[in-house]
Coordinates of C-alpha atoms in Angstrom, one line a residue:
M1 CA 0.0 0.0 0.0
K2 CA 1.5 3.3 -1.1
E3 CA 2.1 6.2 1.2
I4 CA -0.1 9.0 -0.1
I5 CA 1.0 11.6 2.5
Q6 CA 4.6 11.9 3.6
I7 CA 5.7 14.5 6.1
R8 CA 9.3 14.8 7.0
H9 CA 10.8 17.0 9.8
L10 CA 8.1 19.6 9.6
N11 CA 8.6 22.7 11.8
K12 CA 6.5 25.8 12.3
S13 CA 6.8 28.5 14.9
F14 CA 4.8 31.7 15.7
G15 CA 7.2 33.9 17.4
E16 CA 8.5 32.1 20.5
V17 CA 5.8 29.5 20.2
K18 CA 6.9 26.3 18.5
A19 CA 3.6 25.0 17.2
V20 CA 5.0 22.0 15.2
R21 CA 8.4 20.5 16.1
D22 CA 10.3 18.1 13.8
L23 CA 7.1 16.3 12.8
S24 CA 7.5 13.2 10.6
F25 CA 4.8 10.6 9.7
Q26 CA 3.1 8.9 6.7
V27 CA -0.4 8.1 5.7
K28 CA -1.2 5.1 3.5
E29 CA -3.6 5.4 0.6
G30 CA -7.1 4.4 1.4
E31 CA -6.8 4.3 5.2
L32 CA -8.6 6.2 7.9
F33 CA -5.8 8.1 9.7
A34 CA -6.6 9.8 13.1
F35 CA -4.5 12.8 14.1
L36 CA -5.1 13.5 17.9
G37 CA -4.1 16.1 20.2
V38 CA -5.5 18.7 22.8
N39 CA -6.1 22.2 21.6
G40 CA -2.7 23.8 21.0
A41 CA -1.0 20.5 20.1
G42 CA -0.3 21.5 16.5
K43 CA -3.1 19.7 14.6
S44 CA -4.7 22.7 12.9
T45 CA -1.3 24.2 12.2
T46 CA -0.3 21.0 10.3
I47 CA -3.5 20.9 8.4
N48 CA -3.3 24.5 7.3
I49 CA 0.3 23.8 6.1
L50 CA -0.9 20.6 4.2
C51 CA -3.7 22.7 2.6
G52 CA -1.2 25.5 1.4
Q53 CA -2.9 28.1 3.7
L54 CA 0.1 28.5 6.0
A55 CA 3.8 28.5 5.1
K56 CA 6.1 25.9 6.9
D57 CA 9.4 27.1 8.4
S58 CA 11.2 23.8 7.3
G59 CA 10.6 20.3 6.4
E60 CA 9.1 18.4 3.5
I61 CA 5.6 17.4 2.5
V62 CA 4.8 15.1 -0.4
I63 CA 1.1 14.5 -1.4
D64 CA 0.4 11.7 -3.8
G65 CA 3.9 12.1 -5.3
C66 CA 3.6 15.9 -5.6
R67 CA 5.9 18.1 -3.4
L68 CA 3.8 20.8 -1.7
D69 CA 6.4 23.6 -2.2
R70 CA 6.9 22.8 -5.9
D71 CA 3.3 22.0 -7.1
L72 CA 0.8 23.5 -4.8
D73 CA -2.1 23.5 -7.4
S74 CA -1.7 19.7 -7.9
V75 CA -1.7 19.1 -4.2
K76 CA -4.8 21.2 -3.7
S77 CA -6.5 19.3 -6.5
R78 CA -6.0 16.0 -4.6
L79 CA -7.5 17.4 -1.3
G80 CA -10.9 18.0 0.0
V81 CA -11.2 19.8 3.3
V82 CA -14.0 20.0 5.9
F83 CA -12.8 22.6 8.4
Q84 CA -13.9 23.0 12.0
N85 CA -15.8 26.1 11.1
S86 CA -18.0 26.2 8.0
V87 CA -16.5 28.2 5.1
L88 CA -19.9 28.3 3.2
D89 CA -21.5 31.7 2.6
G90 CA -24.6 31.9 4.8
A91 CA -26.4 34.4 2.5
L92 CA -26.2 32.2 -0.6
S93 CA -28.3 29.1 -1.2
V94 CA -27.0 25.6 -1.0
Y95 CA -27.0 25.4 -4.8
D96 CA -25.2 28.6 -5.3
N97 CA -22.5 27.8 -2.7
L98 CA -21.8 24.4 -4.3
E99 CA -21.9 25.9 -7.8
S100 CA -19.2 28.5 -6.9
R101 CA -17.1 25.7 -5.4
A102 CA -17.3 23.5 -8.4
A103 CA -16.6 26.3 -11.0
P104 CA -12.8 26.7 -10.2
Y105 CA -12.4 22.9 -10.9
G106 CA -14.1 23.3 -14.3
I107 CA -17.2 21.5 -13.1
V108 CA -19.9 23.4 -14.9
G109 CA -23.1 22.8 -16.8
K110 CA -24.1 19.2 -17.1
A111 CA -21.1 18.0 -15.2
F112 CA -22.1 20.1 -12.2
R113 CA -25.7 19.0 -12.3
D114 CA -24.7 15.4 -12.5
R115 CA -22.2 15.6 -9.6
L116 CA -24.8 17.6 -7.6
S117 CA -27.4 14.8 -8.1
E118 CA -24.9 12.2 -6.9
L119 CA -24.0 14.1 -3.8
C120 CA -27.7 14.9 -3.0
S121 CA -28.4 11.2 -3.1
L122 CA -25.3 10.4 -1.0
L123 CA -25.8 13.0 1.7
D124 CA -29.6 13.5 1.4
F125 CA -29.8 17.4 1.0
G126 CA -32.0 17.6 -2.2
D127 CA -34.9 19.0 -0.1
F128 CA -33.0 22.2 0.8
L129 CA -30.9 23.0 -2.3
K130 CA -32.6 26.4 -2.7
R131 CA -32.5 27.4 1.0
P132 CA -30.0 29.9 2.2
V133 CA -27.1 28.1 4.1
G134 CA -27.7 30.6 7.0
K135 CA -31.1 29.1 7.5
L136 CA -30.0 25.4 7.9
S137 CA -29.6 23.4 11.0
G138 CA -26.0 22.6 12.2
G139 CA -26.4 19.0 10.8
Q140 CA -27.8 20.2 7.4
R141 CA -24.9 22.7 7.1
R142 CA -22.4 20.0 7.8
R143 CA -23.7 17.8 5.0
I144 CA -23.2 20.7 2.7
D145 CA -19.7 21.3 4.0
V146 CA -18.9 17.7 3.2
A147 CA -20.5 17.9 -0.2
R148 CA -18.5 20.9 -1.0
A149 CA -15.3 19.1 -0.1
L150 CA -16.2 16.1 -2.2
F151 CA -17.4 17.9 -5.3
H152 CA -14.2 17.5 -7.3
R153 CA -13.6 13.9 -6.3
P154 CA -10.6 14.4 -4.1
K155 CA -8.2 11.5 -3.4
I156 CA -7.7 12.6 0.2
L157 CA -10.5 14.0 2.5
I158 CA -9.3 16.0 5.5
L159 CA -11.9 16.2 8.3
D160 CA -11.0 18.7 11.0
E161 CA -13.4 17.9 13.9
P162 CA -16.2 17.1 11.4
T163 CA -18.9 15.8 13.9
T164 CA -18.4 18.2 16.9
G165 CA -21.8 19.3 18.1
L166 CA -23.8 17.1 15.7
D167 CA -26.7 14.9 16.8
P168 CA -26.0 11.2 16.8
Q169 CA -28.1 10.5 13.7
T170 CA -26.2 13.0 11.6
R171 CA -22.9 11.7 12.9
K172 CA -24.0 8.2 11.9
T173 CA -25.0 9.3 8.4
L174 CA -21.8 11.2 7.8
W175 CA -19.7 8.1 8.9
E176 CA -21.8 5.9 6.7
V177 CA -21.1 8.2 3.7
I178 CA -17.3 8.3 4.5
A179 CA -17.1 4.5 4.8
S180 CA -18.9 4.1 1.4
L181 CA -16.5 6.5 -0.2
R182 CA -13.5 4.7 1.2
R183 CA -14.9 1.3 -0.2
S184 CA -15.9 2.6 -3.6
E185 CA -13.2 5.1 -4.3
N186 CA -10.3 4.1 -2.1
M187 CA -10.4 7.5 -0.6
T188 CA -7.9 8.4 2.1
V189 CA -9.4 10.0 5.2
F190 CA -7.2 12.3 7.4
L191 CA -9.2 12.9 10.7
T192 CA -8.9 15.0 13.7
T193 CA -11.5 14.4 16.3
H194 CA -12.4 14.7 20.0
Y195 CA -14.6 11.6 19.8
M196 CA -12.4 8.7 20.8
E197 CA -14.8 6.2 19.5
E198 CA -14.2 7.7 16.0
A199 CA -10.4 7.4 16.6
A200 CA -10.8 3.8 17.7
E201 CA -12.1 3.0 14.2
A202 CA -8.9 4.4 12.5
D203 CA -6.4 2.2 10.7
D204 CA -3.5 4.3 12.2
V205 CA -3.2 7.0 14.9
V206 CA -0.7 9.7 15.6
I207 CA -1.0 11.6 19.0
L208 CA 0.5 15.0 19.3
D209 CA 1.6 16.9 22.4
A210 CA 3.1 20.3 22.2
G211 CA 3.8 20.0 18.5
K212 CA 5.6 16.7 18.8
I213 CA 4.5 13.1 18.2
V214 CA 4.3 11.2 21.5
A215 CA 2.7 8.0 20.2
E216 CA 1.7 6.3 17.0
G217 CA 0.4 3.0 15.8
T218 CA -2.9 1.1 15.3
P219 CA -5.6 1.5 18.0
L220 CA -4.8 -2.1 19.1
E221 CA -1.1 -1.4 19.3
L222 CA -1.7 1.7 21.3
K223 CA -4.1 0.0 23.7
N224 CA -1.6 -2.8 24.3
A225 CA 1.2 -0.5 24.8
Y226 CA -0.4 2.2 27.1
T227 CA -3.4 0.5 28.8
G228 CA -4.3 -2.8 30.3
D229 CA -7.3 -5.0 30.1
Y230 CA -10.3 -5.0 32.5
V231 CA -12.1 -8.0 33.8
T232 CA -15.7 -7.5 35.2
V233 CA -16.8 -10.2 37.5
Y234 CA -20.5 -10.7 38.2
G235 CA -22.1 -12.8 41.0
A236 CA -19.1 -12.8 43.2
K237 CA -18.6 -11.7 46.8
E238 CA -16.2 -8.9 47.8
E239 CA -14.2 -11.2 50.0
E240 CA -13.6 -13.5 47.0
I241 CA -12.5 -10.5 44.9
R242 CA -10.0 -9.5 47.6
R243 CA -8.4 -13.0 47.4
L244 CA -7.3 -12.1 43.8
G245 CA -4.9 -9.6 45.2
R246 CA -5.6 -6.9 42.6
E247 CA -7.0 -3.5 42.6
Y248 CA -10.7 -3.4 41.9
E249 CA -13.6 -1.1 41.4
V250 CA -17.0 -1.7 42.9
L251 CA -19.8 -1.5 40.3
K252 CA -23.6 -1.6 40.8
D253 CA -23.7 -5.4 40.5
A254 CA -20.2 -6.4 39.8
Y255 CA -16.5 -5.8 40.5
R256 CA -14.0 -4.6 37.9
L257 CA -10.4 -5.4 38.1
S258 CA -7.4 -3.9 36.1
V259 CA -5.0 -6.4 34.7
P260 CA -1.9 -5.9 32.5
N261 CA -3.1 -8.1 29.7
T262 CA -5.4 -11.0 28.7
G263 CA -2.8 -13.6 29.8
A264 CA -3.0 -12.3 33.4
V265 CA -6.8 -12.8 33.2
T266 CA -6.4 -16.4 31.9
E267 CA -4.0 -17.1 34.8
M268 CA -6.5 -15.7 37.4
I269 CA -9.4 -17.7 35.9
L270 CA -7.4 -21.0 36.0
A271 CA -6.2 -20.4 39.5
H272 CA -9.7 -19.3 40.9
P273 CA -12.4 -20.9 38.6
E274 CA -14.9 -20.8 41.5
I275 CA -14.8 -17.0 41.4
F276 CA -15.1 -16.5 37.7
R277 CA -18.6 -18.0 37.3
D278 CA -19.8 -15.0 35.2
Y279 CA -17.4 -12.4 33.8
E280 CA -16.3 -10.3 30.7
V281 CA -12.9 -9.1 29.6
T282 CA -12.5 -5.8 27.8
K283 CA -9.6 -3.8 26.4
G284 CA -8.7 -0.3 27.6
K285 CA -10.1 2.5 25.5
M286 CA -8.5 5.2 23.4
D287 CA -9.4 7.8 26.1
D288 CA -7.2 5.7 28.4
V289 CA -4.4 5.7 25.8
F290 CA -4.6 9.5 25.3
L291 CA -4.6 10.1 29.1
A292 CA -1.6 7.7 29.6
V293 CA 0.4 9.3 26.7
T294 CA -0.3 13.0 27.3
G295 CA -1.5 13.2 30.9
K296 CA -4.6 15.0 29.6
K297 CA -8.1 14.4 28.6
L298 CA -9.3 15.2 25.2
T299 CA -12.1 17.9 25.1
G300 CA -13.7 19.9 22.3
G301 CA -13.0 23.4 21.0
A302 CA -10.8 25.1 18.5
G303 CA -7.1 25.5 18.5
V304 CA -3.8 25.0 16.8

């Protein structure tokens, strides 16, 4: 699988603030890549550099074989971007917003109408094409943001906090559309998010802190490296749980024990089968990984 995004030794400072520090990573074609960090970690700065909206201080960026500093137009043609804050014109209708977006790519006339029909079907916004964007709900406006980014059939879709503040149904719809595009067009998705359940679905994850990479790998690799497993035991007495000699948490109708790995659970079960009459084993979550790596919890909001 080829690397469609390559970033090597990227640096960017704002005065004394080093927003991005010697950043190097790759994104493979067709994958869902999660780029995580608290506000100020360097995520938005990196995205703005990728999109050609911000000049880097040093380093190299190659997008689908094109060097950013040598062929910016080719790079931009390969990218579709959904920013944290909508860039749609609230006074214009949905139709007019999308028409003005498509025109610079030469998508006009019948080609525009055909692509508009495809996206209307995909994202279900045909009923409000003539409505001013400023009159749309947050979920409706987000669908148009995504349609705008997809109009020229980009190879890479950058989603910067795409579902923050959306209702669960709209979030579900957007992720179904993205999954469909990844299957049908092998689209690469570059995601920043504060929803750890979204990051848990990624093929690869990079975690930033203070402009530097502090962890990277698949969600499973990160969970195995930075969190343990949990075993929840039902129907046991507290004195039985104490005999296991491990820290535990009292739940409403069960006890939850922290264990370093699944092997440790197996050893406990074999040693004390009378206690493990009813139980379940679960992995740590991406929230646990993020907290272990950065010492911080991931919360919403805008930032670099």
